[in-house]
Amino acid sequence: MMQRLQKILSDFGIASRRKAEELIKEGRVTVNGQIAQLGQKADPEKDYIKVDGKLLIRPEPKVYYAFYKPRKVITSLIDPQGRLTIKNFLKGIKFKVYPVGRLDYDSEGLLILTNDGELAYRVMHPSSEIEKTYLVKVDGIIEPETIEKLRKGIKIEGKLAIPVSVNFIKKLKANSWIKITLHEGRKRQIRKMLERVGHPVIRLIRISIDGIKLGELKPGEYRALTKEEIEELKKKAGLIKKAQK
């Protein structure tokens, strides 16, 4: 069946659709010996498709994992500076998986890992409105009026950042814990919001992604997603139609 090349590369677990487009633009993809063009279609059953000279082979089974990214670890498979990456913790996974989205170097918590490029693309797209929830330890005792200010939104780089919810959890001697849920995921958004209200982040932990929970995982551990978790995530991403009531 004829399909767009970027979808084929995504289905084969080569890269996300966005990254696949870059590979095609860079001239790194060929179809039957000819350099591919963006928007070109091919039949993976009949055509010889190569990336960087390597022939595409049958896709691996799609796999999905929840991973607890520790602090001081790069959300990447390679780091030119030689720092720890998530790859250092994934030696028990047989297939090459990629992180869905990112977590800052100093942040920790839940990452979804998969070789399902289409799902990754859909989950990361803003239109999916996937909810992500974080526990955040901040400097100082945060007051109710500051919580309310965060709920109404904080302007970052000229654009209002409005969380889905903000809740006070508890106060310590000189710090506070709060819980924040977001739809969007702008770079260092939570840290910037809290700096603006005078409560810099001390620790930031992502505890859930649209109902998939960190649970009992410890830093550096991973687990396979359940069938139910995968199905719900695909529904949210629009890959499975929701049942009509």
mmCIF file of C-alpha atoms in Angstrom:
data_model
loop_
_atom_site.group_PDB
_atom_site.id
_atom_site.type_symbol
_atom_site.label_atom_id
_atom_site.label_comp_id
_atom_site.label_asym_id
_atom_site.label_seq_id
_atom_site.Cartn_x
_atom_site.Cartn_y
_atom_site.Cartn_z
ATOM 1 C CA MET A 1 0.000 0.000 0.000
ATOM 2 C CA MET A 2 1.354 3.421 -0.967
ATOM 3 C CA GLN A 3 2.116 5.682 1.988
ATOM 4 C CA ARG A 4 3.997 8.905 2.605
ATOM 5 C CA LEU A 5 7.664 8.261 3.310
ATOM 6 C CA GLN A 6 7.664 10.070 6.654
ATOM 7 C CA LYS A 7 4.860 7.792 7.864
ATOM 8 C CA ILE A 8 6.748 4.704 6.677
ATOM 9 C CA LEU A 9 9.909 5.796 8.519
ATOM 10 C CA SER A 10 7.845 6.495 11.623
ATOM 11 C CA ASP A 11 6.100 3.097 11.426
ATOM 12 C CA PHE A 12 9.462 1.374 11.031
ATOM 13 C CA GLY A 13 10.672 3.066 14.211
ATOM 14 C CA ILE A 14 13.376 5.047 12.375
ATOM 15 C CA ALA A 15 12.279 8.448 13.670
ATOM 16 C CA SER A 16 9.266 10.574 14.499
ATOM 17 C CA ARG A 17 7.421 12.008 11.502
ATOM 18 C CA ARG A 18 8.972 15.426 12.081
ATOM 19 C CA LYS A 19 12.482 13.977 12.223
ATOM 20 C CA ALA A 20 11.723 11.791 9.194
ATOM 21 C CA GLU A 21 10.885 14.927 7.210
ATOM 22 C CA GLU A 22 14.308 16.313 8.131
ATOM 23 C CA LEU A 23 16.003 13.100 6.972
ATOM 24 C CA ILE A 24 14.220 13.347 3.616
ATOM 25 C CA LYS A 25 15.096 17.052 3.204
ATOM 26 C CA GLU A 26 18.742 16.232 3.945
ATOM 27 C CA GLY A 27 18.774 13.698 1.091
ATOM 28 C CA ARG A 28 19.456 10.762 3.425
ATOM 29 C CA VAL A 29 16.496 8.697 2.177
ATOM 30 C CA THR A 30 16.376 6.862 -1.155
ATOM 31 C CA VAL A 31 13.606 4.897 -2.891
ATOM 32 C CA ASN A 32 14.732 2.323 -5.443
ATOM 33 C CA GLY A 33 18.107 4.027 -5.680
ATOM 34 C CA GLN A 34 16.761 7.560 -6.204
ATOM 35 C CA ILE A 35 16.985 10.345 -3.611
ATOM 36 C CA ALA A 36 13.544 10.786 -2.087
ATOM 37 C CA GLN A 37 11.581 14.037 -2.105
ATOM 38 C CA LEU A 38 9.413 15.417 0.693
ATOM 39 C CA GLY A 39 5.802 14.356 0.110
ATOM 40 C CA GLN A 40 6.820 11.300 -1.937
ATOM 41 C CA LYS A 41 4.928 8.055 -1.456
ATOM 42 C CA ALA A 42 6.202 4.480 -1.535
ATOM 43 C CA ASP A 43 5.066 0.927 -0.856
ATOM 44 C CA PRO A 44 7.121 -0.616 1.965
ATOM 45 C CA GLU A 45 6.185 -4.079 0.696
ATOM 46 C CA LYS A 46 7.522 -3.524 -2.829
ATOM 47 C CA ASP A 47 9.953 -0.590 -2.869
ATOM 48 C CA TYR A 48 13.563 -0.575 -1.681
ATOM 49 C CA ILE A 49 13.740 2.212 0.861
ATOM 50 C CA LYS A 50 17.080 3.103 2.406
ATOM 51 C CA VAL A 51 18.116 5.564 5.132
ATOM 52 C CA ASP A 52 21.796 6.511 5.112
ATOM 53 C CA GLY A 53 22.350 3.589 2.755
ATOM 54 C CA LYS A 54 20.724 1.007 5.044
ATOM 55 C CA LEU A 55 17.737 -0.922 3.746
ATOM 56 C CA LEU A 56 14.596 -0.733 5.856
ATOM 57 C CA ILE A 57 13.622 -4.066 7.341
ATOM 58 C CA ARG A 58 10.376 -5.227 8.843
ATOM 59 C CA PRO A 59 9.270 -3.051 11.773
ATOM 60 C CA GLU A 60 9.950 -4.322 15.250
ATOM 61 C CA PRO A 61 6.966 -4.964 17.508
ATOM 62 C CA LYS A 62 5.696 -1.729 19.023
ATOM 63 C CA VAL A 63 6.742 -1.456 22.679
ATOM 64 C CA TYR A 64 5.798 1.064 25.346
ATOM 65 C CA TYR A 65 7.460 1.760 28.705
ATOM 66 C CA ALA A 66 7.156 4.084 31.671
ATOM 67 C CA PHE A 67 10.595 5.214 32.860
ATOM 68 C CA TYR A 68 11.655 7.200 35.928
ATOM 69 C CA LYS A 69 14.286 9.615 34.638
ATOM 70 C CA PRO A 70 16.671 10.507 37.463
ATOM 71 C CA ARG A 71 18.000 14.019 38.014
ATOM 72 C CA LYS A 72 21.265 14.943 36.275
ATOM 73 C CA VAL A 73 20.442 12.660 33.324
ATOM 74 C CA ILE A 74 19.959 13.821 29.732
ATOM 75 C CA THR A 75 16.673 13.003 27.984
ATOM 76 C CA SER A 76 18.521 11.692 24.956
ATOM 77 C CA LEU A 77 20.247 8.547 23.736
ATOM 78 C CA ILE A 78 23.570 10.334 23.082
ATOM 79 C CA ASP A 79 25.294 13.301 24.725
ATOM 80 C CA PRO A 80 28.386 14.860 23.094
ATOM 81 C CA GLN A 81 29.533 16.101 26.519
ATOM 82 C CA GLY A 82 29.662 12.570 27.898
ATOM 83 C CA ARG A 83 26.977 13.038 30.540
ATOM 84 C CA LEU A 84 24.644 10.243 31.602
ATOM 85 C CA THR A 85 21.725 9.748 29.229
ATOM 86 C CA ILE A 86 18.575 7.697 29.571
ATOM 87 C CA LYS A 87 20.240 5.038 27.379
ATOM 88 C CA ASN A 88 22.477 4.133 30.329
ATOM 89 C CA PHE A 89 19.403 2.777 32.131
ATOM 90 C CA LEU A 90 17.725 0.857 29.281
ATOM 91 C CA LYS A 91 20.040 -2.100 28.752
ATOM 92 C CA GLY A 92 17.232 -4.593 29.447
ATOM 93 C CA ILE A 93 15.065 -3.284 26.599
ATOM 94 C CA LYS A 94 15.676 -5.266 23.379
ATOM 95 C CA PHE A 95 14.339 -2.665 20.968
ATOM 96 C CA LYS A 96 15.556 0.854 20.273
ATOM 97 C CA VAL A 97 13.105 3.195 22.007
ATOM 98 C CA TYR A 98 12.851 6.961 22.069
ATOM 99 C CA PRO A 99 11.549 9.348 24.733
ATOM 100 C CA VAL A 100 8.177 10.958 24.103
ATOM 101 C CA GLY A 101 8.862 14.580 24.967
ATOM 102 C CA ARG A 102 11.548 15.748 27.365
ATOM 103 C CA LEU A 103 12.453 16.451 30.962
ATOM 104 C CA ASP A 104 15.102 18.993 31.911
ATOM 105 C CA TYR A 105 18.525 17.811 33.068
ATOM 106 C CA ASP A 106 17.697 18.905 36.636
ATOM 107 C CA SER A 107 14.156 17.520 36.583
ATOM 108 C CA GLU A 108 13.085 13.944 37.236
ATOM 109 C CA GLY A 109 10.129 11.640 36.904
ATOM 110 C CA LEU A 110 7.963 9.988 34.299
ATOM 111 C CA LEU A 111 8.970 9.601 30.672
ATOM 112 C CA ILE A 112 7.167 7.430 28.144
ATOM 113 C CA LEU A 113 9.544 5.441 25.933
ATOM 114 C CA THR A 114 8.450 3.786 22.697
ATOM 115 C CA ASN A 115 9.421 2.850 19.145
ATOM 116 C CA ASP A 116 5.929 3.863 17.959
ATOM 117 C CA GLY A 117 6.774 7.016 16.025
ATOM 118 C CA GLU A 118 3.182 7.864 15.157
ATOM 119 C CA LEU A 119 2.057 7.726 18.791
ATOM 120 C CA ALA A 120 5.042 9.838 19.867
ATOM 121 C CA TYR A 121 4.201 12.458 17.238
ATOM 122 C CA ARG A 122 0.545 12.626 18.257
ATOM 123 C CA VAL A 123 1.246 12.755 22.012
ATOM 124 C CA MET A 124 3.755 15.600 21.602
ATOM 125 C CA HIS A 125 1.488 17.630 19.316
ATOM 126 C CA PRO A 126 -0.235 20.495 21.202
ATOM 127 C CA SER A 127 -3.643 19.563 19.745
ATOM 128 C CA SER A 128 -3.668 16.324 21.775
ATOM 129 C CA GLU A 129 -3.777 18.335 25.031
ATOM 130 C CA ILE A 130 -2.156 15.515 26.978
ATOM 131 C CA GLU A 131 -2.192 16.400 30.694
ATOM 132 C CA LYS A 132 1.098 16.156 32.587
ATOM 133 C CA THR A 133 1.211 16.465 36.370
ATOM 134 C CA TYR A 134 4.204 17.508 38.473
ATOM 135 C CA LEU A 135 5.089 17.626 42.149
ATOM 136 C CA VAL A 136 7.207 20.697 42.763
ATOM 137 C CA LYS A 137 9.249 21.673 45.815
ATOM 138 C CA VAL A 138 9.800 25.428 45.905
ATOM 139 C CA ASP A 139 11.899 27.771 47.969
ATOM 140 C CA GLY A 140 9.904 29.570 50.653
ATOM 141 C CA ILE A 141 6.372 29.216 51.999
ATOM 142 C CA ILE A 142 3.983 29.801 49.133
ATOM 143 C CA GLU A 143 0.867 31.775 50.075
ATOM 144 C CA PRO A 144 -2.723 31.157 48.866
ATOM 145 C CA GLU A 145 -2.732 34.390 46.859
ATOM 146 C CA THR A 146 0.381 33.222 44.989
ATOM 147 C CA ILE A 147 -1.321 29.902 44.185
ATOM 148 C CA GLU A 148 -4.255 31.883 42.802
ATOM 149 C CA LYS A 149 -1.911 34.033 40.736
ATOM 150 C CA LEU A 150 -0.379 30.890 39.214
ATOM 151 C CA ARG A 151 -3.844 29.522 38.412
ATOM 152 C CA LYS A 152 -4.724 32.669 36.483
ATOM 153 C CA GLY A 153 -1.537 32.380 34.442
ATOM 154 C CA ILE A 154 1.934 33.883 34.306
ATOM 155 C CA LYS A 155 3.275 35.737 31.291
ATOM 156 C CA ILE A 156 6.467 34.125 29.978
ATOM 157 C CA GLU A 157 8.295 35.710 27.057
ATOM 158 C CA GLY A 158 5.200 37.668 26.097
ATOM 159 C CA LYS A 159 2.777 34.718 26.195
ATOM 160 C CA LEU A 160 0.431 33.779 29.025
ATOM 161 C CA ALA A 161 1.117 30.328 30.508
ATOM 162 C CA ILE A 162 -2.044 28.996 32.135
ATOM 163 C CA PRO A 163 -1.873 25.632 33.947
ATOM 164 C CA VAL A 164 -4.808 23.220 34.090
ATOM 165 C CA SER A 165 -4.582 23.214 37.886
ATOM 166 C CA VAL A 166 -2.340 24.282 40.774
ATOM 167 C CA ASN A 167 -2.757 22.868 44.278
ATOM 168 C CA PHE A 168 -0.902 23.412 47.534
ATOM 169 C CA ILE A 169 0.306 20.100 49.032
ATOM 170 C CA LYS A 170 2.253 20.895 52.201
ATOM 171 C CA LYS A 171 4.754 23.253 53.765
ATOM 172 C CA LEU A 172 8.075 22.400 55.351
ATOM 173 C CA LYS A 173 10.272 24.575 57.568
ATOM 174 C CA ALA A 174 11.423 26.831 54.754
ATOM 175 C CA ASN A 175 9.942 25.246 51.613
ATOM 176 C CA SER A 176 6.627 24.206 50.088
ATOM 177 C CA TRP A 177 5.341 21.387 47.882
ATOM 178 C CA ILE A 178 2.735 22.108 45.234
ATOM 179 C CA LYS A 179 1.148 20.073 42.425
ATOM 180 C CA ILE A 180 0.821 21.521 38.918
ATOM 181 C CA THR A 181 -0.930 20.043 35.879
ATOM 182 C CA LEU A 182 -0.222 21.368 32.375
ATOM 183 C CA HIS A 183 -1.512 20.799 28.862
ATOM 184 C CA GLU A 184 1.294 22.586 27.086
ATOM 185 C CA GLY A 185 4.949 21.875 27.696
ATOM 186 C CA ARG A 186 6.999 24.952 26.885
ATOM 187 C CA LYS A 187 10.686 24.745 27.742
ATOM 188 C CA ARG A 188 11.300 25.138 31.496
ATOM 189 C CA GLN A 189 7.758 26.480 31.839
ATOM 190 C CA ILE A 190 7.175 25.545 35.469
ATOM 191 C CA ARG A 191 10.566 26.837 36.571
ATOM 192 C CA LYS A 192 10.005 30.158 34.810
ATOM 193 C CA MET A 193 6.490 30.549 36.258
ATOM 194 C CA LEU A 194 7.675 29.972 39.797
ATOM 195 C CA GLU A 195 10.699 32.228 39.428
ATOM 196 C CA ARG A 196 8.303 34.993 38.355
ATOM 197 C CA VAL A 197 6.349 34.686 41.626
ATOM 198 C CA GLY A 198 9.482 34.557 43.776
ATOM 199 C CA HIS A 199 9.575 30.830 44.565
ATOM 200 C CA PRO A 200 12.434 29.159 42.632
ATOM 201 C CA VAL A 201 12.124 25.415 42.059
ATOM 202 C CA ILE A 202 14.230 23.171 44.293
ATOM 203 C CA ARG A 203 12.931 19.849 42.974
ATOM 204 C CA LEU A 204 10.581 18.966 40.116
ATOM 205 C CA ILE A 205 9.080 15.495 39.602
ATOM 206 C CA ARG A 206 6.676 14.530 36.807
ATOM 207 C CA ILE A 207 4.305 12.019 38.369
ATOM 208 C CA SER A 208 1.806 11.339 35.582
ATOM 209 C CA ILE A 209 1.142 11.704 31.875
ATOM 210 C CA ASP A 210 -2.569 11.566 31.069
ATOM 211 C CA GLY A 211 -3.355 8.897 33.662
ATOM 212 C CA ILE A 212 -0.121 6.914 33.304
ATOM 213 C CA LYS A 213 1.420 7.193 36.745
ATOM 214 C CA LEU A 214 4.966 7.038 38.034
ATOM 215 C CA GLY A 215 3.698 4.763 40.814
ATOM 216 C CA GLU A 216 6.306 2.740 42.682
ATOM 217 C CA LEU A 217 9.086 3.225 40.131
ATOM 218 C CA LYS A 218 12.377 4.430 41.555
ATOM 219 C CA PRO A 219 14.895 6.632 39.692
ATOM 220 C CA GLY A 220 16.402 4.658 36.805
ATOM 221 C CA GLU A 221 13.692 1.967 36.789
ATOM 222 C CA TYR A 222 11.198 1.240 34.026
ATOM 223 C CA ARG A 223 8.151 -0.942 33.436
ATOM 224 C CA ALA A 224 6.087 -1.954 30.419
ATOM 225 C CA LEU A 225 2.816 -0.075 30.040
ATOM 226 C CA THR A 226 -0.296 -2.150 30.530
ATOM 227 C CA LYS A 227 -2.609 -2.888 27.612
ATOM 228 C CA GLU A 228 -5.176 -0.544 29.163
ATOM 229 C CA GLU A 229 -2.655 2.294 29.511
ATOM 230 C CA ILE A 230 -1.558 1.947 25.888
ATOM 231 C CA GLU A 231 -5.157 1.891 24.677
ATOM 232 C CA GLU A 232 -6.122 4.997 26.649
ATOM 233 C CA LEU A 233 -3.048 6.867 25.438
ATOM 234 C CA LYS A 234 -3.850 5.953 21.825
ATOM 235 C CA LYS A 235 -7.435 7.127 22.305
ATOM 236 C CA LYS A 236 -6.243 10.451 23.679
ATOM 237 C CA ALA A 237 -3.808 10.791 20.784
ATOM 238 C CA GLY A 238 -6.600 10.079 18.293
ATOM 239 C CA LEU A 239 -5.193 6.755 17.077
ATOM 240 C CA ILE A 240 -8.185 4.807 18.394
ATOM 241 C CA LYS A 241 -11.723 6.094 18.135
ATOM 242 C CA LYS A 242 -13.488 6.507 21.449
ATOM 243 C CA ALA A 243 -16.547 4.316 21.905
ATOM 244 C CA GLN A 244 -19.845 6.082 21.273
ATOM 245 C CA LYS A 245 -22.176 6.257 24.281
#
